[in-house]
Short mmCIF file of C-alpha atoms in Angstrom, two decimals:
data_model
loop_
_atom_site.label_atom_id
_atom_site.label_comp_id
_atom_site.label_asym_id
_atom_site.label_seq_id
_atom_site.Cartn_x
_atom_site.Cartn_y
_atom_site.Cartn_z
CA MET W 603 66.20 237.23 -18.78
CA THR W 604 63.99 236.51 -21.79
CA SER W 605 61.79 239.76 -22.87
CA SER W 606 58.21 239.66 -21.60
CA ARG W 607 56.92 239.66 -25.30
CA LEU W 608 58.82 236.53 -26.26
CA ILE W 609 57.82 234.76 -23.26
CA ALA W 610 54.09 235.59 -24.30
CA ALA W 611 54.49 234.46 -27.88
CA GLN W 612 56.03 231.32 -26.75
CA ILE W 613 53.22 230.47 -24.37
CA LEU W 614 50.80 231.39 -27.09
CA LEU W 615 52.40 229.02 -29.39
CA ASN W 616 52.47 226.28 -26.77
CA VAL W 617 48.68 226.90 -26.16
CA VAL W 618 47.47 226.99 -29.83
CA ASP W 619 49.72 224.29 -31.13
CA GLN W 620 50.43 222.00 -28.31
CA GLY W 621 47.35 222.33 -26.42
CA ARG W 622 48.82 223.48 -23.47
CA SER W 623 46.76 225.12 -20.74
CA LEU W 624 47.62 228.81 -19.54
CA ASN W 625 47.28 226.93 -15.97
CA ASP W 626 50.07 224.53 -17.05
CA GLU W 627 52.19 227.22 -19.04
CA LEU W 628 52.24 230.41 -16.78
CA PRO W 629 53.89 229.11 -13.30
CA THR W 630 57.04 228.11 -15.08
CA ARG W 631 57.27 230.47 -17.89
CA LEU W 632 56.48 233.55 -15.52
CA ALA W 633 59.73 232.63 -13.73
CA GLU W 634 61.88 233.56 -16.85
CA VAL W 635 60.99 237.23 -16.75
CA ASP W 636 61.40 240.11 -13.94
CA ILE W 637 59.00 239.94 -11.52
CA ASP W 638 57.56 243.43 -12.36
CA GLN W 639 57.22 242.24 -15.94
CA GLN W 640 55.12 239.04 -14.89
CA PRO W 641 51.44 241.04 -14.69
CA PHE W 642 52.45 242.25 -18.64
CA VAL W 643 53.01 238.77 -19.56
CA GLN W 644 49.80 237.45 -18.29
CA GLN W 645 47.92 240.54 -19.61
CA LEU W 646 49.35 239.76 -23.29
CA VAL W 647 48.86 235.72 -23.23
CA TYR W 648 45.28 236.12 -21.79
CA GLY W 649 44.27 238.78 -24.14
CA ALA W 650 45.81 237.07 -27.00
CA SER W 651 44.12 233.91 -26.18
CA ARG W 652 40.86 235.57 -25.78
CA TYR W 653 40.93 237.08 -29.18
CA TYR W 654 43.15 234.76 -30.96
CA PHE W 655 40.89 233.89 -33.72
CA ALA W 656 40.21 237.30 -34.62
CA LEU W 657 44.04 238.06 -34.53
CA ASP W 658 44.72 235.02 -36.94
CA GLU W 659 42.18 236.33 -39.32
CA LEU W 660 43.73 239.76 -39.10
CA ILE W 661 47.31 238.19 -39.55
CA GLY W 662 45.85 236.80 -42.61
CA LYS W 663 44.76 239.95 -44.07
CA ILE W 664 47.95 241.97 -43.38
CA VAL W 665 50.72 239.37 -44.63
CA ASP W 666 51.03 238.86 -47.88
CA LYS W 667 52.23 235.46 -47.82
CA PRO W 668 51.42 232.81 -45.25
CA ILE W 669 54.00 232.42 -42.69
CA LYS W 670 55.48 228.78 -42.87
CA ASP W 671 54.43 226.19 -40.35
CA LYS W 672 57.65 226.02 -39.08
CA GLU W 673 57.90 229.50 -38.33
CA ARG W 674 54.76 229.58 -36.23
CA LEU W 675 56.67 231.51 -33.36
CA VAL W 676 56.69 234.79 -35.84
CA HIS W 677 52.78 234.23 -36.22
CA MET W 678 52.65 234.40 -32.56
CA ILE W 679 54.90 237.47 -32.00
CA LEU W 680 52.51 239.03 -34.83
CA ALA W 681 49.33 238.04 -33.01
CA ILE W 682 51.14 239.72 -29.55
CA GLY W 683 51.89 242.63 -31.49
CA ILE W 684 48.26 243.27 -33.04
CA TYR W 685 46.64 242.59 -29.81
CA GLN W 686 48.72 245.65 -28.34
CA LEU W 687 47.80 248.03 -31.20
CA TRP W 688 44.14 246.89 -31.19
CA LYS W 689 43.28 246.44 -27.26
CA LEU W 690 45.84 247.94 -25.10
CA ASN W 691 46.47 251.66 -23.94
CA VAL W 692 50.17 251.58 -25.00
CA ALA W 693 52.04 254.15 -27.11
CA GLU W 694 51.93 252.37 -30.63
CA HIS W 695 55.41 253.30 -31.71
CA ALA W 696 56.89 251.85 -28.79
CA ALA W 697 54.81 248.57 -29.07
CA ILE W 698 55.72 248.13 -32.76
CA HIS W 699 59.56 248.85 -31.70
CA GLU W 700 59.64 246.38 -28.88
CA THR W 701 57.77 243.40 -30.81
CA VAL W 702 60.18 243.94 -34.05
CA ALA W 703 63.13 243.60 -31.50
CA THR W 704 61.34 240.47 -29.89
CA THR W 705 61.54 239.22 -33.28
CA VAL W 706 65.07 239.68 -33.54
CA GLU W 707 65.62 238.03 -30.05
CA SER W 708 63.72 235.29 -31.22
CA LYS W 709 66.51 234.62 -33.60
CA ARG W 710 64.23 235.17 -36.49
CA GLN W 711 66.22 238.08 -37.97
CA TRP W 712 64.65 237.44 -41.43
CA ALA W 713 61.12 238.13 -40.20
CA LYS W 714 62.25 241.66 -38.77
CA GLY W 715 60.88 243.35 -41.87
CA LEU W 716 57.85 241.27 -42.17
CA VAL W 717 56.84 242.15 -38.75
CA ASN W 718 57.48 245.71 -38.73
CA ALA W 719 55.76 246.52 -42.13
CA SER W 720 52.81 244.16 -40.76
CA LEU W 721 52.37 245.85 -37.40
CA ARG W 722 52.60 249.30 -39.43
CA ARG W 723 49.91 248.53 -42.10
CA PHE W 724 47.50 247.28 -38.94
CA GLN W 725 48.18 250.62 -37.47
CA ARG W 726 47.35 252.58 -40.71
CA GLU W 727 44.22 250.57 -41.26
CA LYS W 728 43.28 249.39 -38.30
CA GLU W 729 39.82 250.74 -38.45
CA ALA W 730 38.87 249.13 -41.88
CA LEU W 731 40.47 245.94 -41.04
CA LEU W 732 38.73 245.82 -37.91
CA ALA W 733 35.49 246.40 -39.56
CA GLU W 734 35.89 243.57 -42.24
CA CYS W 735 36.94 241.12 -39.51
CA ARG W 736 34.01 238.20 -39.48
CA ARG W 737 35.62 237.03 -36.25
CA GLY W 738 35.53 239.69 -34.01
CA ASP W 739 33.86 237.83 -31.30
CA SER W 740 36.86 235.34 -31.72
CA PHE W 741 34.75 232.21 -30.95
CA PRO W 742 35.56 228.91 -32.41
CA GLY W 743 33.15 228.06 -35.09
CA TRP W 744 31.72 224.83 -33.44
CA LEU W 745 31.12 226.78 -30.51
CA ASN W 746 29.45 229.88 -32.24
CA LYS W 747 27.29 227.50 -33.79
CA ARG W 748 26.08 225.55 -30.80
CA LEU W 749 25.65 229.08 -29.13
CA ARG W 750 23.56 230.53 -31.80
CA GLN W 751 21.40 227.46 -31.84
CA ALA W 752 20.57 227.36 -27.98
CA TYR W 753 20.64 230.86 -27.38
CA PRO W 754 19.26 232.98 -30.43
CA GLU W 755 18.41 235.96 -28.15
CA HIS W 756 21.27 235.83 -25.97
CA TYR W 757 24.13 235.06 -28.34
CA ALA W 758 25.59 238.35 -28.86
CA ASP W 759 25.58 238.96 -25.24
CA ILE W 760 27.26 235.64 -24.25
CA CYS W 761 30.13 236.57 -26.73
CA ALA W 762 30.86 240.14 -25.43
CA HIS W 763 30.26 239.35 -21.93
CA SER W 764 32.72 236.40 -22.07
CA ASN W 765 35.22 238.66 -23.72
CA ILE W 766 35.37 240.80 -20.47
CA PRO W 767 37.52 240.06 -17.83
CA ALA W 768 35.75 238.67 -14.94
CA PRO W 769 35.25 240.64 -11.58
CA MET W 770 36.92 239.28 -8.41
CA SER W 771 34.30 237.97 -5.91
CA LEU W 772 35.09 236.73 -2.41
CA ARG W 773 33.20 234.45 -0.06
CA ILE W 774 32.77 235.48 3.45
CA ASN W 775 33.20 232.84 5.98
CA ALA W 776 29.80 233.09 8.04
CA LYS W 777 31.35 231.10 10.86
CA ARG W 778 33.33 234.18 11.30
CA GLN W 779 31.71 237.22 10.51
CA SER W 780 29.19 238.50 8.06
CA PRO W 781 29.26 240.50 4.43
CA LYS W 782 28.64 243.65 6.21
CA ALA W 783 30.98 243.50 8.55
CA TRP W 784 33.49 242.56 6.29
CA LEU W 785 32.80 245.43 3.75
CA GLN W 786 33.32 247.69 6.72
CA ILE W 787 36.74 246.43 7.27
CA ALA W 788 37.62 246.35 3.79
CA GLU W 789 36.47 250.21 3.22
CA GLN W 790 38.63 251.13 6.25
CA GLU W 791 41.43 249.69 4.37
CA GLY W 792 40.58 251.39 1.32
CA ILE W 793 39.04 248.43 -0.75
CA GLN W 794 35.95 249.29 -2.64
CA ALA W 795 33.40 246.49 -2.80
CA HIS W 796 29.72 245.75 -2.84
CA ALA W 797 27.63 242.62 -1.54
CA CYS W 798 26.46 240.31 -4.13
CA GLU W 799 22.98 240.16 -5.55
CA HIS W 800 22.28 236.28 -5.10
CA SER W 801 24.83 235.00 -2.75
CA HIS W 802 24.07 235.59 1.15
CA VAL W 803 27.86 235.51 1.73
CA GLY W 804 29.50 237.21 -1.34
CA VAL W 805 31.22 240.46 -2.04
CA THR W 806 32.29 241.77 -5.30
CA LEU W 807 35.47 243.73 -5.62
CA GLN W 808 35.56 247.14 -7.60
CA SER W 809 38.98 246.18 -8.56
CA PRO W 810 41.03 243.04 -8.52
CA ALA W 811 43.41 243.02 -5.65
CA PRO W 812 46.34 240.51 -4.47
CA VAL W 813 44.95 238.07 -1.78
CA ALA W 814 47.59 239.22 0.38
CA MET W 815 45.85 242.87 0.69
CA LEU W 816 42.24 241.09 1.58
CA PRO W 817 41.55 241.47 5.21
CA GLY W 818 41.40 238.31 6.94
CA PHE W 819 42.21 236.12 3.92
CA GLU W 820 45.18 234.21 5.62
CA GLN W 821 43.23 233.70 8.74
CA GLY W 822 40.45 232.29 6.68
CA ASP W 823 37.74 234.85 7.27
CA VAL W 824 37.34 235.27 3.24
CA SER W 825 38.23 233.36 0.29
CA VAL W 826 38.25 234.20 -3.60
CA GLN W 827 35.13 232.44 -5.37
CA ASP W 828 32.88 233.58 -8.09
CA GLU W 829 29.31 234.32 -6.84
CA ALA W 830 27.86 231.68 -9.30
CA ALA W 831 30.25 229.11 -7.53
CA GLN W 832 28.97 230.36 -4.22
CA LEU W 833 25.72 229.42 -5.09
CA CYS W 834 26.48 225.58 -5.24
CA ALA W 835 26.39 225.29 -1.21
CA GLN W 836 23.56 227.83 -0.88
CA LEU W 837 21.08 225.66 -2.90
CA LEU W 838 22.21 222.29 -1.44
CA PRO W 839 20.00 221.79 1.55
CA ILE W 840 22.34 220.49 4.52
CA LYS W 841 21.98 220.80 8.14
CA ASP W 842 24.39 220.14 11.32
CA GLY W 843 25.68 216.96 11.43
CA ASP W 844 24.86 215.86 7.89
CA ARG W 845 26.84 213.18 5.76
CA VAL W 846 27.66 215.08 2.71
CA LEU W 847 29.83 214.05 -0.36
CA ASP W 848 31.65 216.38 -2.65
CA ALA W 849 31.99 214.34 -5.47
CA CYS W 850 34.59 216.16 -7.84
CA SER W 851 36.04 218.65 -5.07
CA ALA W 852 39.33 220.15 -6.28
CA PRO W 853 40.49 222.95 -6.05
CA GLY W 854 38.45 222.90 -2.63
CA GLY W 855 36.55 226.28 -2.80
CA LYS W 856 32.89 224.65 -2.69
CA THR W 857 34.08 221.98 -0.09
CA GLY W 858 35.12 225.04 2.32
CA HIS W 859 32.07 226.57 1.61
CA LEU W 860 29.97 223.44 2.66
CA LEU W 861 31.88 223.23 5.76
CA GLU W 862 31.39 227.17 6.33
CA SER W 863 27.56 226.58 6.02
CA ALA W 864 26.88 224.07 8.92
CA GLN W 865 28.26 222.75 11.96
CA ASN W 866 29.76 218.94 12.21
CA LEU W 867 29.46 217.85 8.80
CA GLU W 868 30.70 214.32 7.95
CA LEU W 869 31.99 215.40 4.53
CA LEU W 870 33.69 213.50 2.05
CA ALA W 871 35.65 215.06 -0.62
CA LEU W 872 36.71 213.43 -3.55
CA ASP W 873 38.78 214.07 -6.58
CA VAL W 874 40.32 211.65 -9.59
CA SER W 875 43.74 213.87 -9.05
CA ALA W 876 45.51 213.16 -5.89
CA GLU W 877 47.56 216.02 -6.82
CA ARG W 878 44.83 218.39 -6.72
CA LEU W 879 43.57 216.93 -3.58
CA HIS W 880 46.63 218.65 -2.16
CA ARG W 881 45.04 222.13 -3.11
CA VAL W 882 41.80 221.18 -1.37
CA GLN W 883 43.73 220.16 1.79
CA GLU W 884 45.47 223.57 1.76
CA ASN W 885 42.47 225.61 1.50
CA LEU W 886 40.61 223.81 4.02
CA ASP W 887 43.86 224.13 6.49
CA ARG W 888 43.54 228.05 5.54
CA ILE W 889 39.59 228.12 6.79
CA GLY W 890 40.10 225.80 9.94
CA GLU W 891 38.13 223.04 8.47
CA GLN W 892 38.54 219.37 8.00
CA ALA W 893 37.07 216.89 5.74
CA GLN W 894 37.86 213.20 4.68
CA LEU W 895 39.84 213.19 1.39
CA ILE W 896 39.98 210.42 -1.16
CA ALA W 897 41.75 210.22 -4.44
CA ALA W 898 39.26 208.33 -6.61
CA ASP W 899 37.07 208.60 -9.64
CA ALA W 900 33.55 209.44 -8.24
CA ALA W 901 31.70 207.02 -10.74
CA ASP W 902 33.88 203.99 -9.19
CA VAL W 903 31.60 203.79 -6.28
CA GLU W 904 32.71 200.28 -5.09
CA HIS W 905 36.41 201.60 -4.67
CA TRP W 906 35.80 204.51 -2.12
CA TRP W 907 32.10 204.30 -0.77
CA ASP W 908 31.64 202.70 2.63
CA GLY W 909 27.82 201.63 2.13
CA LYS W 910 26.53 204.62 4.43
CA ALA W 911 24.34 206.73 2.48
CA PHE W 912 24.67 210.46 2.47
CA ASN W 913 22.15 213.25 3.34
CA ALA W 914 23.51 215.44 0.46
CA ILE W 915 25.59 215.50 -2.45
CA LEU W 916 27.42 218.07 -4.70
CA LEU W 917 28.20 217.00 -8.16
CA ASP W 918 29.83 219.73 -9.54
CA ALA W 919 30.52 217.73 -12.55
CA PRO W 920 33.51 218.10 -15.10
CA CYS W 921 32.14 219.97 -18.01
CA SER W 922 33.23 222.19 -21.01
CA GLY W 923 34.19 225.34 -18.83
CA THR W 924 31.99 227.63 -21.47
CA GLY W 925 30.65 229.68 -18.68
CA VAL W 926 33.93 230.82 -17.57
CA ILE W 927 35.60 231.30 -20.65
CA ARG W 928 36.26 235.10 -19.44
CA ARG W 929 38.36 233.58 -16.69
CA HIS W 930 40.07 230.97 -18.79
CA PRO W 931 40.08 232.09 -22.33
CA ASP W 932 42.27 229.57 -23.49
CA ILE W 933 38.96 227.16 -23.41
CA LYS W 934 38.07 228.29 -26.83
CA LEU W 935 41.34 227.35 -28.26
CA LEU W 936 41.47 223.91 -26.30
CA ARG W 937 38.14 222.68 -26.49
CA LYS W 938 36.65 220.79 -29.38
CA SER W 939 33.00 219.90 -30.42
CA ALA W 940 33.91 216.08 -30.02
CA ASP W 941 34.76 216.97 -26.02
CA ILE W 942 31.15 217.86 -25.45
CA SER W 943 29.67 214.20 -26.38
CA ALA W 944 32.52 212.72 -24.27
CA LEU W 945 31.72 215.07 -21.24
CA ALA W 946 28.12 214.22 -21.51
CA LYS W 947 28.78 210.45 -21.17
CA ILE W 948 30.91 211.21 -18.25
CA GLN W 949 28.43 213.58 -16.52
CA GLN W 950 25.39 211.04 -17.12
CA ASN W 951 27.61 208.12 -15.75
CA LEU W 952 28.38 210.13 -12.52
CA LEU W 953 24.69 210.79 -11.88
CA GLN W 954 23.70 207.15 -12.62
CA LYS W 955 26.66 205.73 -10.24
CA LEU W 956 26.20 208.41 -7.49
CA TRP W 957 22.48 208.36 -7.10
CA PRO W 958 22.33 205.26 -5.13
CA THR W 959 24.76 206.51 -2.81
CA LEU W 960 22.17 209.18 -1.68
CA ALA W 961 19.92 208.54 1.18
CA PRO W 962 15.89 208.47 0.84
CA GLY W 963 14.88 211.98 1.15
CA GLY W 964 18.34 213.42 0.63
CA HIS W 965 19.57 215.83 -2.28
CA LEU W 966 21.83 215.98 -4.94
CA LEU W 967 22.79 219.29 -6.57
CA TYR W 968 24.21 218.91 -9.95
CA ALA W 969 26.26 221.92 -11.17
CA THR W 970 28.35 222.85 -14.46
CA CYS W 971 30.24 225.88 -15.35
CA SER W 972 28.90 225.40 -18.75
CA ILE W 973 26.19 227.27 -20.84
CA LEU W 974 25.79 224.50 -22.98
CA PRO W 975 22.07 222.47 -22.81
CA ASP W 976 23.96 219.21 -23.78
CA GLU W 977 25.83 219.10 -20.24
CA ASN W 978 22.80 220.65 -18.32
CA THR W 979 19.15 220.42 -19.01
CA GLN W 980 19.61 217.54 -21.32
CA GLN W 981 21.81 215.49 -18.82
CA ILE W 982 18.79 216.06 -16.12
CA GLU W 983 16.13 215.21 -18.87
CA ALA W 984 17.85 212.04 -19.40
CA PHE W 985 18.57 211.27 -15.91
CA VAL W 986 15.00 211.85 -14.77
CA SER W 987 13.60 209.65 -17.77
CA GLN W 988 15.77 206.56 -16.78
CA VAL W 989 15.06 206.92 -12.65
CA SER W 990 11.92 206.51 -10.78
CA ASP W 991 12.69 207.97 -7.40
CA VAL W 992 13.91 211.15 -8.52
CA GLU W 993 12.17 214.80 -8.11
CA VAL W 994 13.60 217.87 -9.66
CA ILE W 995 13.03 220.54 -7.01
CA GLU W 996 12.32 224.20 -8.29
CA LEU W 997 15.01 226.58 -7.28
CA ASN W 998 14.09 229.65 -5.84
CA LEU W 999 16.62 231.68 -8.02
CA ASP W 1000 16.34 233.91 -10.77
CA ALA W 1001 17.23 232.30 -14.17
CA ASP W 1002 18.74 233.66 -17.32
CA VAL W 1003 17.23 231.14 -19.16
CA ALA W 1004 14.20 229.44 -17.47
CA SER W 1005 13.64 225.30 -17.64
CA PRO W 1006 11.71 222.99 -15.72
CA MET W 1007 15.16 220.86 -15.28
CA GLY W 1008 17.03 223.49 -13.72
CA VAL W 1009 18.33 227.15 -13.66
CA GLN W 1010 21.01 228.29 -16.54
CA TRP W 1011 22.96 231.48 -15.67
CA LEU W 1012 24.80 232.99 -18.24
CA PRO W 1013 28.02 235.26 -18.04
CA GLN W 1014 27.15 238.93 -16.65
CA PRO W 1015 29.28 241.73 -17.01
CA ASN W 1016 30.50 243.04 -13.34
CA GLY W 1017 28.50 240.07 -12.02
CA HIS W 1018 28.56 235.88 -11.81
CA ASP W 1019 30.09 233.48 -14.40
CA GLY W 1020 28.11 231.09 -16.71
CA PHE W 1021 26.69 228.14 -14.40
CA PHE W 1022 23.87 225.62 -14.23
CA TYR W 1023 22.15 224.04 -11.31
CA ALA W 1024 19.65 221.33 -11.04
CA LEU W 1025 18.31 220.11 -7.57
CA LEU W 1026 17.31 216.50 -7.38
CA LYS W 1027 15.62 214.84 -4.44
CA LYS W 1028 15.18 210.90 -3.74
CA THR W 1029 11.67 210.28 -3.23
CA ASP W 1030 11.81 206.38 -2.15
CA THR W 1031 14.30 203.76 -1.29
CA ALA W 1032 14.23 201.72 -4.90
CA ASP W 1033 17.72 202.41 -5.45
CA CYS W 1034 19.15 201.85 -2.19
#
């Protein structure tokens, strides 16, 4: 078996230099370490990804000469080592010893002294080095600039909250039981949790727990879903028997919630990835619900639409994910500034193409897990300026950032992710 620290360094190398996501890397690489070491590997790679830009700066301060490009694995081993000394409650001498051993295991014997000396220097000078670190929030420069411009008053909190691991929130199946009833059962089984502030069916655990320990999970009584994501089904007006479209449905959490919110829905779930639709089906099977699943680009309306209008559409649009960095810290490493304009074009195209499929009097909820105005308020402003039969409905929801175009939530510690919602109503039949 490969050591946990070496696997972590190799994963980090693939994320930083090859653009691989943690979701792609972890499932296969975790199988290479003992099962009891897998949580430690995840802790290392999530943490080092979360603070990579700061770790990179610190390495530059404690290494006398830059490490050659062909030896980037040594750079990542150092990053893993510094992260342990900085952020983890570990015995420092043991962390240094094991990281040096990892260098030898990686067949970089030449770097053994370099890694040992660098980590010991960080250990000695940690307070001064961290005080001088200009990238303590560890956000990429392009995103720093956008967030400062968009949220000058909230910028520091956004960075701080995005660097705190997210709590584990659950959605209680309203067709099966109430959050109050589930909380009582959970308490009897030693699970501490409380009701969410905004979601009518949400609870948040005091500490994350394996799903196998959650009462009723396998039976479909409860699903893992952040409170912000739960608001999508809650904010979209639907009633029993409605024809509903979930335009970008994978992995199926919101699809399931829509089906749990009303009886006898005629629900079509689309996703561009046939493989990801398998996950949607698995989630629906677990909660005992059914929907029509079609693998298609939602913008390619002619390919999948039968001409029958929808009463309600959920457009959880592809986005930068900047509101969920605390769950997916590799977003900081994988997203680029140019991605935002490309995503904005996709988002606007989806709005334009899906609008004609909505029935007069129907509602479309536009949602993203982004906190960038380019993907949110600016998208709605552009759409409203081009379409005559649309009304932006005011949402009865507290906003972290108020706008007539929708509600922007920012990530909150011990609370919800960053999310945006805009509810649009079709006012006449001009486009049908």
